[in-house]
Structure formats: structure tokens, C-alpha cells
Short mmCIF file of C-alpha atoms in Angstrom, two decimals:
data_model
loop_
_atom_site.label_atom_id
_atom_site.label_comp_id
_atom_site.label_asym_id
_atom_site.label_seq_id
_atom_site.Cartn_x
_atom_site.Cartn_y
_atom_site.Cartn_z
CA MET A 1 88.39 -27.26 -166.23
CA PHE A 2 88.71 -25.64 -169.51
CA ASN A 3 85.10 -24.48 -170.28
CA LYS A 4 85.84 -21.05 -168.35
CA ARG A 5 89.01 -20.26 -170.15
CA LYS A 6 89.13 -16.82 -171.72
CA LYS A 7 91.28 -16.33 -174.76
CA ILE A 8 94.02 -13.69 -174.22
CA ASN A 9 93.27 -11.96 -177.49
CA SER A 10 89.50 -11.35 -176.28
CA LEU A 11 90.79 -10.01 -173.04
CA LEU A 12 93.16 -7.55 -174.42
CA GLN A 13 90.72 -6.31 -177.12
CA SER A 14 88.13 -5.78 -174.55
CA ASP A 15 87.66 -2.48 -172.67
CA GLU A 16 86.14 -4.10 -169.61
CA ALA A 17 87.82 -4.46 -166.47
CA ASN A 18 87.20 -5.49 -162.82
CA TYR A 19 85.90 -8.99 -163.44
CA GLU A 20 87.15 -12.57 -162.76
CA ALA A 21 88.70 -14.48 -165.52
CA THR A 22 90.56 -17.92 -166.09
CA VAL A 23 93.32 -17.86 -168.55
CA MET A 24 95.81 -20.61 -169.77
CA GLY A 25 98.86 -20.42 -171.87
CA TRP A 26 102.67 -20.71 -171.98
CA VAL A 27 105.07 -18.59 -170.01
CA ARG A 28 106.95 -16.32 -172.29
CA THR A 29 109.01 -14.62 -169.55
CA PHE A 30 108.73 -14.40 -165.73
CA ARG A 31 110.39 -11.19 -164.15
CA ASN A 32 111.12 -10.44 -160.32
CA ASN A 33 109.16 -13.59 -159.18
CA GLN A 34 105.98 -11.57 -159.85
CA PHE A 35 105.35 -10.65 -163.47
CA ILE A 36 104.41 -13.46 -165.98
CA ALA A 37 104.16 -12.66 -169.78
CA LEU A 38 101.67 -15.33 -170.82
CA ASN A 39 100.68 -16.29 -174.39
CA ASP A 40 98.14 -18.77 -175.63
CA GLY A 41 98.49 -18.26 -179.44
CA SER A 42 95.41 -16.24 -180.04
CA THR A 43 97.60 -13.24 -180.55
CA ASN A 44 101.31 -12.18 -180.56
CA ASN A 45 100.62 -9.92 -177.55
CA ASN A 46 101.12 -11.35 -174.24
CA LEU A 47 98.88 -10.86 -171.07
CA GLN A 48 100.76 -9.70 -168.11
CA VAL A 49 99.80 -11.94 -165.08
CA VAL A 50 100.76 -10.46 -161.76
CA ALA A 51 101.47 -12.87 -158.91
CA GLN A 52 101.26 -10.87 -155.93
CA LEU A 53 104.27 -11.52 -153.47
CA GLY A 54 103.44 -14.28 -151.03
CA LEU A 55 100.77 -15.88 -153.41
CA LEU A 56 103.03 -18.71 -154.29
CA ASP A 57 105.49 -20.87 -152.43
CA ASP A 58 109.18 -21.16 -153.47
CA ALA A 59 108.75 -24.79 -155.31
CA THR A 60 105.95 -23.28 -157.40
CA LEU A 61 107.81 -20.17 -158.21
CA LYS A 62 110.65 -22.33 -159.50
CA ARG A 63 108.43 -24.04 -161.90
CA ILE A 64 107.19 -20.83 -163.59
CA THR A 65 109.99 -21.00 -166.38
CA THR A 66 109.89 -20.04 -170.14
CA GLY A 67 107.92 -22.66 -171.94
CA ALA A 68 105.97 -23.88 -169.18
CA CYS A 69 102.20 -24.02 -169.17
CA ILE A 70 100.08 -22.55 -166.53
CA LYS A 71 96.43 -21.87 -165.50
CA ALA A 72 95.88 -18.61 -163.84
CA VAL A 73 92.72 -17.46 -162.05
CA GLY A 74 92.17 -13.83 -161.01
CA GLU A 75 90.85 -10.35 -161.63
CA VAL A 76 91.24 -8.50 -164.95
CA VAL A 77 92.15 -4.91 -163.81
CA PRO A 78 93.46 -1.71 -165.72
CA SER A 79 97.11 -2.03 -166.20
CA LEU A 80 99.49 0.47 -164.79
CA GLY A 81 102.24 -0.69 -167.14
CA LYS A 82 102.74 0.66 -170.66
CA GLY A 83 101.64 -1.29 -173.85
CA GLN A 84 98.54 -3.11 -172.41
CA LYS A 85 95.10 -1.82 -171.25
CA VAL A 86 94.54 -4.77 -168.85
CA GLU A 87 96.32 -7.31 -166.74
CA LEU A 88 95.38 -10.19 -164.67
CA LYS A 89 95.80 -9.98 -160.88
CA ALA A 90 96.25 -13.66 -159.98
CA THR A 91 94.49 -15.15 -157.01
CA SER A 92 95.69 -18.69 -158.05
CA ILE A 93 98.30 -20.17 -160.36
CA GLU A 94 98.46 -23.82 -161.19
CA ILE A 95 101.39 -25.47 -163.19
CA LEU A 96 99.78 -27.46 -166.06
CA GLY A 97 103.01 -28.44 -167.74
CA ASP A 98 106.68 -27.99 -166.57
CA SER A 99 109.45 -26.94 -168.96
CA ASP A 100 113.12 -27.32 -168.05
CA ALA A 101 114.56 -23.90 -168.65
CA GLU A 102 117.91 -25.30 -169.32
CA LYS A 103 116.80 -27.61 -172.19
CA PHE A 104 113.95 -25.60 -173.73
CA PRO A 105 115.13 -24.66 -177.18
CA LEU A 106 113.35 -21.23 -177.35
CA GLN A 107 115.14 -18.93 -175.06
CA PRO A 108 113.73 -15.27 -174.79
CA LYS A 109 116.06 -14.11 -177.52
CA LYS A 110 116.09 -13.90 -181.24
CA HIS A 111 116.69 -17.16 -182.98
CA SER A 112 117.64 -17.59 -186.72
CA LEU A 113 115.14 -18.91 -189.11
CA GLU A 114 117.19 -21.78 -189.92
CA PHE A 115 117.51 -22.74 -186.23
CA LEU A 116 113.56 -22.54 -186.07
CA ARG A 117 113.33 -24.75 -189.24
CA GLU A 118 115.37 -27.32 -187.49
CA ASN A 119 112.92 -26.94 -184.43
CA ALA A 120 109.72 -26.71 -186.39
CA HIS A 121 107.76 -28.59 -183.97
CA ILE A 122 108.08 -25.78 -181.56
CA ARG A 123 108.55 -22.70 -183.78
CA PHE A 124 104.85 -22.11 -183.69
CA ARG A 125 105.38 -20.46 -180.11
CA THR A 126 107.40 -17.70 -181.47
CA ASN A 127 105.97 -14.34 -182.56
CA THR A 128 107.04 -14.67 -186.19
CA PHE A 129 105.56 -18.08 -186.77
CA GLY A 130 102.52 -17.36 -184.64
CA ALA A 131 101.79 -14.39 -186.95
CA ILE A 132 102.59 -16.42 -190.13
CA PHE A 133 100.19 -19.33 -189.31
CA ARG A 134 97.29 -16.89 -188.28
CA VAL A 135 97.61 -15.33 -191.44
CA ARG A 136 97.76 -18.65 -193.19
CA HIS A 137 94.57 -19.70 -191.50
CA SER A 138 92.85 -16.43 -192.50
CA LEU A 139 93.84 -16.91 -196.25
CA ALA A 140 92.54 -20.51 -196.11
CA PHE A 141 89.27 -19.38 -194.65
CA ALA A 142 88.80 -16.55 -197.14
CA ILE A 143 89.40 -18.96 -200.15
CA HIS A 144 86.58 -21.08 -199.01
CA GLN A 145 84.27 -18.12 -198.17
CA PHE A 146 84.94 -16.50 -201.60
CA PHE A 147 84.02 -19.48 -203.66
CA ASN A 148 81.22 -20.48 -201.44
CA ASP A 149 79.70 -17.03 -201.81
CA ARG A 150 79.84 -17.56 -205.55
CA GLY A 151 77.99 -20.77 -205.52
CA PHE A 152 81.05 -23.04 -206.27
CA VAL A 153 81.16 -26.77 -205.14
CA TYR A 154 84.20 -27.69 -203.15
CA MET A 155 85.54 -30.91 -204.81
CA HIS A 156 87.93 -33.30 -203.17
CA THR A 157 90.21 -34.54 -206.04
CA PRO A 158 92.23 -37.62 -205.41
CA ILE A 159 95.81 -37.62 -203.72
CA ILE A 160 96.62 -41.01 -205.28
CA THR A 161 96.38 -40.89 -209.11
CA ALA A 162 97.55 -42.84 -212.36
CA SER A 163 97.80 -39.70 -214.34
CA ASP A 164 100.43 -37.08 -214.60
CA ALA A 165 98.26 -33.84 -215.11
CA GLU A 166 101.56 -31.68 -215.89
CA GLY A 167 103.35 -34.02 -218.05
CA ALA A 168 106.53 -33.40 -216.14
CA GLY A 169 107.08 -36.93 -214.89
CA GLU A 170 108.39 -35.63 -211.45
CA MET A 171 106.02 -37.69 -209.32
CA PHE A 172 106.30 -39.75 -206.12
CA ARG A 173 105.27 -43.43 -206.61
CA VAL A 174 102.81 -45.02 -204.41
CA THR A 175 103.19 -48.79 -203.95
CA THR A 176 102.93 -51.78 -201.66
CA LEU A 177 105.42 -53.97 -203.59
CA PRO A 178 108.65 -54.86 -201.72
CA LEU A 179 111.71 -52.50 -202.40
CA ASP A 180 114.33 -55.27 -202.10
CA GLY A 181 114.25 -56.45 -205.61
CA THR A 182 111.79 -59.20 -205.16
CA ALA A 183 108.84 -57.27 -206.63
CA PRO A 184 106.97 -59.30 -209.50
CA LYS A 185 108.47 -58.61 -212.85
CA ASN A 186 107.10 -58.94 -216.49
CA GLU A 187 109.07 -61.04 -219.15
CA ASP A 188 110.93 -57.85 -220.11
CA GLY A 189 112.19 -57.27 -216.67
CA SER A 190 109.80 -54.38 -215.79
CA ILE A 191 107.89 -54.29 -212.76
CA ASN A 192 104.58 -55.96 -212.82
CA TYR A 193 102.11 -53.52 -211.27
CA LYS A 194 99.13 -55.79 -211.81
CA GLU A 195 100.36 -57.33 -208.47
CA ASP A 196 100.35 -53.96 -206.92
CA PHE A 197 97.73 -52.65 -204.51
CA PHE A 198 95.76 -50.89 -207.23
CA GLY A 199 96.66 -53.22 -209.84
CA ARG A 200 98.41 -50.55 -211.78
CA SER A 201 101.30 -47.86 -211.45
CA THR A 202 100.07 -44.95 -209.23
CA ASN A 203 101.51 -41.79 -208.04
CA LEU A 204 100.95 -38.90 -205.63
CA THR A 205 99.03 -36.31 -207.44
CA VAL A 206 100.70 -33.09 -208.99
CA SER A 207 97.35 -31.33 -209.75
CA GLY A 208 93.56 -31.77 -209.10
CA GLN A 209 92.86 -30.02 -212.37
CA LEU A 210 92.06 -32.96 -214.79
CA GLU A 211 89.52 -34.32 -212.12
CA GLY A 212 88.20 -30.74 -211.41
CA GLU A 213 87.38 -30.41 -214.99
CA LEU A 214 85.38 -33.72 -215.00
CA ALA A 215 83.24 -32.13 -212.06
CA ALA A 216 82.81 -28.72 -213.90
CA MET A 217 81.15 -30.50 -216.64
CA ALA A 218 78.31 -31.32 -214.25
CA PHE A 219 78.50 -28.53 -211.40
CA SER A 220 79.70 -25.78 -213.88
CA ASP A 221 81.60 -24.05 -211.13
CA VAL A 222 83.97 -26.09 -208.88
CA TYR A 223 87.17 -25.62 -206.99
CA THR A 224 89.73 -28.08 -205.40
CA PHE A 225 92.11 -27.08 -202.33
CA GLY A 226 94.26 -29.81 -201.37
CA PRO A 227 97.96 -31.11 -201.05
CA THR A 228 99.96 -31.69 -204.20
CA PHE A 229 103.34 -33.31 -204.51
CA ARG A 230 106.45 -32.83 -206.92
CA ALA A 231 109.38 -35.10 -206.86
CA GLU A 232 111.60 -32.18 -208.28
CA ASN A 233 115.07 -32.10 -206.76
CA SER A 234 115.04 -28.51 -206.10
CA ASN A 235 116.61 -27.40 -203.05
CA THR A 236 115.64 -23.74 -203.22
CA THR A 237 113.77 -21.17 -201.16
CA ARG A 238 110.79 -21.41 -203.56
CA HIS A 239 110.30 -25.13 -203.96
CA LEU A 240 108.55 -27.79 -201.85
CA ALA A 241 107.99 -31.57 -202.45
CA GLU A 242 104.52 -31.26 -200.72
CA PHE A 243 102.38 -27.98 -201.07
CA TRP A 244 98.58 -27.13 -201.36
CA MET A 245 96.96 -25.87 -204.40
CA ILE A 246 93.75 -23.98 -205.14
CA GLU A 247 92.34 -24.83 -208.59
CA PRO A 248 89.01 -23.52 -209.57
CA GLU A 249 87.54 -24.90 -212.88
CA VAL A 250 84.56 -23.14 -214.50
CA ALA A 251 82.23 -24.22 -217.35
CA PHE A 252 81.18 -21.49 -220.01
CA ASN A 253 84.13 -19.36 -218.91
CA ASP A 254 86.62 -18.12 -221.64
CA LEU A 255 90.09 -16.67 -220.87
CA GLU A 256 88.80 -13.03 -220.10
CA ASP A 257 86.31 -14.69 -217.51
CA ASN A 258 89.12 -16.44 -216.16
CA MET A 259 91.30 -13.44 -215.73
CA ASN A 260 88.33 -11.47 -214.12
CA LEU A 261 87.81 -14.40 -211.55
CA ALA A 262 91.39 -14.70 -210.65
CA GLU A 263 91.88 -10.94 -210.16
CA ASP A 264 88.85 -10.80 -207.97
CA PHE A 265 89.87 -13.81 -206.07
CA ILE A 266 93.38 -12.48 -205.27
CA LYS A 267 92.24 -9.04 -204.08
CA TYR A 268 89.38 -10.64 -202.10
CA ILE A 269 91.66 -13.03 -200.04
CA ILE A 270 94.35 -10.37 -199.48
CA ARG A 271 91.91 -7.85 -198.39
CA TYR A 272 90.35 -10.45 -195.95
CA ALA A 273 93.70 -10.99 -194.37
CA MET A 274 94.41 -7.17 -194.07
CA GLU A 275 91.18 -6.70 -192.35
CA HIS A 276 91.31 -9.61 -190.04
CA ASN A 277 95.08 -9.78 -189.25
CA VAL A 278 95.86 -6.38 -188.66
CA ASP A 279 98.37 -6.89 -185.67
CA ASP A 280 99.97 -9.90 -187.38
CA LEU A 281 100.53 -8.01 -190.67
CA ALA A 282 101.92 -5.01 -188.78
CA PHE A 283 104.46 -7.26 -186.82
CA LEU A 284 105.52 -8.99 -190.16
CA SER A 285 105.92 -5.79 -191.69
CA GLN A 286 108.19 -4.34 -188.87
CA ARG A 287 109.96 -7.56 -189.18
CA LEU A 288 110.67 -7.26 -192.92
CA GLU A 289 111.71 -3.72 -192.61
CA GLU A 290 114.36 -4.80 -190.12
CA GLU A 291 115.50 -7.53 -192.30
CA GLU A 292 115.73 -5.17 -195.34
CA LYS A 293 118.03 -2.86 -193.41
CA THR A 294 120.70 -5.66 -193.35
CA LYS A 295 120.74 -5.96 -197.10
CA PRO A 296 122.65 -3.94 -199.57
CA GLN A 297 120.86 -0.85 -200.95
CA ALA A 298 120.51 -2.35 -204.44
CA GLU A 299 118.63 -5.54 -203.07
CA ARG A 300 116.23 -3.78 -200.93
CA SER A 301 112.52 -3.86 -201.91
CA GLU A 302 111.08 -0.65 -203.10
CA MET A 303 107.87 -1.37 -200.98
CA GLY A 304 107.22 -2.28 -197.44
CA LEU A 305 104.64 -5.19 -197.02
CA LEU A 306 101.73 -3.32 -196.29
CA GLU A 307 102.40 -1.08 -199.15
CA LYS A 308 102.90 -4.06 -201.55
CA LEU A 309 99.53 -5.50 -200.44
CA ASN A 310 97.64 -2.17 -200.85
CA PHE A 311 99.42 -2.10 -204.15
CA VAL A 312 97.78 -5.29 -205.21
CA VAL A 313 94.22 -4.68 -203.90
CA ASN A 314 93.93 -1.28 -205.03
CA ASN A 315 95.22 -1.48 -208.67
CA ASP A 316 93.57 -2.93 -211.81
CA PHE A 317 95.95 -5.61 -213.02
CA GLU A 318 97.51 -4.62 -216.24
CA ARG A 319 96.72 -7.06 -219.05
CA LEU A 320 98.88 -7.76 -222.11
CA THR A 321 99.86 -10.61 -224.33
CA TYR A 322 103.17 -12.66 -224.09
CA THR A 323 104.15 -11.07 -227.41
CA GLU A 324 103.92 -7.50 -226.22
CA ALA A 325 105.85 -8.41 -223.07
CA ILE A 326 108.76 -9.97 -225.00
CA GLU A 327 108.92 -6.60 -226.85
CA ILE A 328 108.91 -4.63 -223.78
CA LEU A 329 111.62 -6.71 -222.21
CA LYS A 330 113.66 -7.00 -225.20
CA GLU A 331 113.84 -3.17 -225.71
CA SER A 332 114.47 -2.58 -222.05
CA ASN A 333 117.49 -0.66 -220.77
CA HIS A 334 117.89 -3.74 -218.45
CA ASN A 335 118.10 -6.19 -221.38
CA LYS A 336 120.38 -3.89 -223.37
CA LYS A 337 122.70 -3.20 -220.56
CA LYS A 338 122.65 -6.98 -219.91
CA LYS A 339 121.30 -6.72 -216.31
CA PHE A 340 119.23 -9.68 -216.71
CA GLN A 341 120.69 -12.97 -215.83
CA TYR A 342 118.63 -14.47 -218.81
CA LEU A 343 118.73 -11.99 -221.67
CA ILE A 344 115.65 -11.81 -223.94
CA GLU A 345 116.79 -12.49 -227.35
CA GLY A 346 113.36 -12.87 -229.01
CA TRP A 347 109.99 -14.33 -229.21
CA GLY A 348 109.55 -18.08 -227.75
CA ALA A 349 111.72 -17.52 -224.64
CA ASP A 350 110.40 -18.79 -221.33
CA LEU A 351 110.08 -15.90 -219.00
CA GLN A 352 111.89 -16.17 -215.73
CA SER A 353 111.10 -14.59 -212.33
CA GLU A 354 113.49 -11.60 -212.94
CA HIS A 355 111.59 -10.74 -216.27
CA GLU A 356 108.16 -11.10 -214.56
CA ARG A 357 109.23 -8.85 -211.64
CA TYR A 358 110.68 -6.25 -214.06
CA LEU A 359 107.31 -5.99 -215.79
CA VAL A 360 105.51 -5.65 -212.56
CA GLU A 361 107.91 -3.53 -210.51
CA LYS A 362 109.62 -1.39 -213.17
CA HIS A 363 107.83 -1.02 -216.17
CA PHE A 364 103.82 -0.95 -215.38
CA LYS A 365 104.28 -0.65 -211.47
CA LYS A 366 101.13 -2.61 -210.87
CA PRO A 367 100.22 -6.40 -210.95
CA VAL A 368 100.27 -7.86 -214.55
CA ILE A 369 98.29 -10.52 -216.32
CA LEU A 370 100.20 -11.99 -219.22
CA THR A 371 98.24 -13.93 -221.79
CA ASP A 372 98.79 -15.99 -225.02
CA TYR A 373 101.90 -17.81 -224.68
CA PRO A 374 103.56 -19.87 -227.22
CA LYS A 375 102.13 -23.28 -227.37
CA ASP A 376 105.65 -24.95 -226.91
CA ILE A 377 106.26 -23.82 -223.56
CA LYS A 378 102.72 -24.52 -222.16
CA SER A 379 100.74 -27.70 -221.18
CA PHE A 380 98.83 -29.79 -223.73
CA TYR A 381 95.42 -28.97 -222.41
CA MET A 382 95.50 -25.30 -223.09
CA ARG A 383 93.40 -24.01 -225.93
CA MET A 384 95.09 -23.31 -229.23
CA ASN A 385 94.38 -19.83 -230.45
CA GLU A 386 93.59 -19.13 -234.18
CA ASP A 387 97.18 -18.12 -234.99
CA GLY A 388 98.33 -21.78 -234.46
CA LYS A 389 101.32 -20.51 -232.47
CA THR A 390 99.99 -19.43 -229.17
CA VAL A 391 97.50 -20.89 -226.60
CA ALA A 392 94.98 -19.21 -224.42
CA ALA A 393 97.01 -19.08 -221.21
CA MET A 394 97.26 -16.66 -218.49
CA ASP A 395 99.86 -15.94 -215.86
CA ILE A 396 99.19 -13.34 -212.89
CA LEU A 397 102.37 -11.58 -211.91
CA ALA A 398 102.91 -9.88 -208.53
CA PRO A 399 105.48 -7.79 -207.02
CA GLY A 400 108.40 -9.24 -205.31
CA ILE A 401 107.55 -12.81 -206.28
CA GLY A 402 106.59 -13.00 -210.05
CA GLU A 403 104.14 -15.61 -211.06
CA ILE A 404 101.51 -16.29 -208.49
CA VAL A 405 98.69 -17.71 -210.73
CA GLY A 406 98.70 -19.89 -213.75
CA GLY A 407 95.78 -20.72 -215.81
CA SER A 408 94.13 -21.11 -219.20
CA GLN A 409 91.07 -21.58 -221.20
CA ARG A 410 91.07 -25.44 -221.72
CA GLU A 411 91.00 -27.06 -225.04
CA GLU A 412 87.49 -28.26 -225.48
CA ARG A 413 87.67 -29.61 -228.97
CA LEU A 414 88.35 -33.19 -229.12
CA ASP A 415 90.25 -33.23 -232.40
CA LYS A 416 92.44 -30.30 -231.37
CA LEU A 417 93.19 -31.93 -227.93
CA LEU A 418 94.18 -35.08 -229.39
CA GLU A 419 96.48 -33.42 -231.86
CA ARG A 420 98.12 -31.62 -229.04
CA MET A 421 98.66 -34.79 -227.01
CA LYS A 422 100.21 -36.34 -229.78
CA GLU A 423 102.69 -33.61 -230.39
CA MET A 424 103.76 -33.55 -226.86
CA HIS A 425 103.78 -37.34 -226.40
CA VAL A 426 100.92 -37.50 -223.73
CA PRO A 427 99.38 -41.15 -224.09
CA ALA A 428 95.72 -40.58 -224.91
CA GLU A 429 94.77 -44.06 -223.66
CA GLU A 430 95.83 -43.11 -220.10
CA LEU A 431 93.64 -40.14 -220.27
CA ASP A 432 90.57 -41.72 -221.92
CA PHE A 433 88.38 -40.52 -218.85
CA TYR A 434 89.48 -36.96 -219.46
CA LEU A 435 88.83 -37.16 -223.36
CA ASP A 436 85.25 -38.29 -222.40
CA THR A 437 84.46 -34.79 -221.20
CA ARG A 438 85.12 -33.65 -224.80
CA ARG A 439 83.18 -36.54 -226.30
CA PHE A 440 79.91 -35.91 -224.25
CA GLY A 441 78.72 -32.58 -224.04
CA SER A 442 82.01 -30.71 -224.46
CA CYS A 443 81.81 -26.77 -223.63
CA PRO A 444 84.23 -23.82 -223.37
CA HIS A 445 85.67 -23.98 -219.92
CA ALA A 446 88.50 -22.33 -217.96
CA GLY A 447 90.53 -22.68 -214.79
CA PHE A 448 93.66 -21.56 -212.89
CA GLY A 449 95.99 -22.89 -210.19
CA LEU A 450 97.31 -20.90 -207.19
CA GLY A 451 100.04 -22.34 -205.13
CA PHE A 452 98.83 -21.75 -201.56
CA GLU A 453 102.28 -21.34 -200.02
CA ARG A 454 103.32 -18.99 -202.73
CA LEU A 455 100.45 -16.78 -201.77
CA VAL A 456 101.26 -17.08 -197.95
CA LEU A 457 104.82 -16.15 -198.77
CA PHE A 458 103.57 -13.06 -200.63
CA VAL A 459 101.24 -11.90 -197.91
CA THR A 460 103.60 -12.38 -195.00
CA GLY A 461 106.72 -11.13 -196.58
CA MET A 462 108.69 -14.08 -195.75
CA THR A 463 111.36 -15.03 -198.31
CA ASN A 464 111.69 -18.83 -197.75
CA ILE A 465 108.71 -21.06 -198.69
CA ARG A 466 109.82 -23.60 -195.96
CA ASP A 467 108.84 -20.93 -193.42
CA VAL A 468 105.07 -20.67 -194.59
CA ILE A 469 104.07 -24.45 -194.32
CA PRO A 470 104.04 -26.03 -190.90
CA PHE A 471 106.22 -29.02 -191.64
CA PRO A 472 108.06 -28.48 -194.89
CA ARG A 473 109.02 -31.43 -197.06
CA TYR A 474 111.94 -30.84 -199.44
CA PRO A 475 114.78 -32.88 -200.84
CA LYS A 476 116.43 -35.08 -198.07
CA SER A 477 114.15 -33.67 -195.42
CA ALA A 478 110.84 -35.26 -194.01
CA ALA A 479 111.28 -34.37 -190.36
CA PHE A 480 108.30 -34.36 -187.78
#
């Protein structure tokens, strides 16, 4: 039945006409009992299927409703209407799945993004989410292609782990022990995890980095791309409890190599989407433009979506140290006139999104890579610089969103790493496997992490991270 199906995208892109084709998809609209706008998800553009008067009986005509699924066979002919080169002159139409027009949630009108989040199971059928998730697919494919072409090994790191890579403690527990208070206890009243499935306390991972480092000590160049989880009670437009992370780890790379790799990586994957999702990005750009018009002038973005993407791929990223950035921010009119919500008073401040965006959008007017952060605001595994105050960290800052990549040269010296772990109260015994990489053939190495949804948010121009993952998980919500 399905082996002769032609995708609507291929029909609309081709200049061919006057041949028979079979199409299948979902009805967007049905006009005058004759003109069906059909969509199969391969593109936002609909194919006009023309049902000649008299072709269908009244009972079948009544079943061609918004949301219904149909199969149409007919001749692809040049279209007389505007907006499409070809249409399908149907010789037969079969209803594959009925849709009650009164109950179908997506009517042929605009719906709010909040309404569509509540109906996430069918929001894929809208133009906005069709475009978003085709772009998401392209970005994911480009990520694998980028690393594969450079000889990296794709490493699947564990989702269930006993370690907390970030040291933040915001982790989801994994257990088979009963939750009704009857779980086995130790003498001091704490849970006896030796009776649990894994024989120890386990969690959902917050990062594949530590395991990625282990693999890099054998393969030199590896990357992970998998789901990560944070039990952070943040109900904001930028936080998810479940999200995807890309984390390359590269042996024999220092901080500069790491910056070069990350810059090349970001430009490559954005460029790939721009080349392969022209229609989707044009639609999302138009959508963003209309959304911007509803905002007060002071809140509007200076750049449109396509302009912003070109801004990233066509500019060399500005590189400067945290110390230089603090000086720029401290002396800025924005800071002096108290326009920042968080004023910069001196060295050691943890930069907020507003500071990062100021550097990118106002001061340098190009993407920025910040390096050499104070050790007190960064993780234990980052390499200590010679000054004893800063670590070889790097963050890439992009327009409209702030930090999009975070990484560092890793601390390869066992004594220095142990010292930092002690300082930051990271239990060495729990990470003994990790320390072995410093005991047996240690080498300089570096890596970074890119939150995939942050990237999709940036490339699609959406403003809520819940709109760029198929089924968002956040506090008090795990629907579908």
C-alpha cells in the first residue's frame, strides 16, 4: 500500500508534471468540497489535491475534515493557483483515518504556544513545530557528521550513574526500594542501599563528561550525545529537567585547541541547518519578526533570525579573558547607569546572561569566547592556571541567549586535582575510577559541553526551551 507513496516535499520541489502519483497525509483545510490542502510533515508547504466534482459521494466528502488522514491517487499537473507549481488532480481518495472536526484540538487558526504545550502530542502538526523539529533533526545529524568526518568515536555514556559530575547535587534518584517507609535501614536510620538494585545509591546522569574522559584516554577523540537530567526546581523559559548534551573530550588538546574546535563546531552545524532548512528557517524568521512587533521597542532584538545566524557563522569569535571582560563591564555606561540588574562591582563576580549579552551584542558585536575564570566559580576538574587564582575554562557567548557552550582544559595533574577536590569537598573515593586516568598515562586534554536544546532555541528563534524538545519535562510536569 505504502511503497508507491511520494513525499509532498519531493513533488513540490520537482519541475516535473503530468505523471501519476500517490500521496498520503493529513488534511489541513478542505474548501468548496473540492480543494484539499494536504500535508505529510516533509515540509510546511501543503499540496493542493483537487477532488473533481462528482468524484466522491456525500458520505466520503463529509469525512474529509481538518486532521483526517487520506490517501490520494491522481495526476500531478501544473497548478493554476498561486503559491505552488503543481497540484494533484485526484482520480481516487481514500480515508485512512477519520478526525472529528468538532473535537480536533487544532483548528485552522492561530493557537497560543501555551495551548500547544498542553497539547504537545499533536503540536507537531502545526507549521511552527513542523519547522522547529525538522531543524532539530538537521542539527542533530550535522553534529554526528561533524565529529564523524574528523575521526571522533561516538561514545554512549551511562544514563544511570553513581557520580555527580557537576557537584551540584541536583540529581534524580534511581531506586527499586519501596517509597512507603519500609525501605531497609542502616543502624543510624539512613537508607541501606546495599539492598537496592545496584547495591549502592544511584542517580540519573547530569553529564557524560567523566566517562567521556575515560574513553578519550584510549581513543584520543570522542564525543557523547545523550540525555542528561537535573532535578533543579527552576520553572523558567530556559530550564528543563531532561535535556540532551553534546560533550566532546579530546586528548592532547589544550584550551586554545578546545576553543578552535568549539568555534568550528558551532559554525558547521548552524551552516548545515541554513543550507538544508531554507524554507523552515524562512518561516521561523517571519514568525519571529511578527512576534517582535508585539513587544515594546526597547525589548526588540536588533537582529532578525537569519541575520543573527549569519552573524555567528561569518564572524571570527572574539576571545578575551574573564578579567578583561570584568573590566569592560565594570567601566561600561550600562553598569555606571545601573542598567544591569546585577551590577558588576569587581573581580570574582559570576557573570549573568545580561552581562554576557552586553559583551556580544553591544560591546564587541560578535560572538565571544571568555576564558580563564576564577577557580571559585568553576568546577573541580578544570585545570589550574599558573596564577593559582584562575582555571583554564572557556564559555562561548552568542547573541540573544548568552552562554551556549561551556568547557575547559581538564586538570591532568593528579596532585593538583586531588587538591581541588579536597577544597571543593568532592569525595575522592567515589571518583577513584576517574583519578586512575591521572595515575596511568595521564596527558593534557580538554572538552566542552553544548546543551542541545539551547542550540535549537538559538537557531529557531524560539524563546521558551519547552518549545524545542518534543515532550518537555519540568517541575510538576511529565505529561505524554
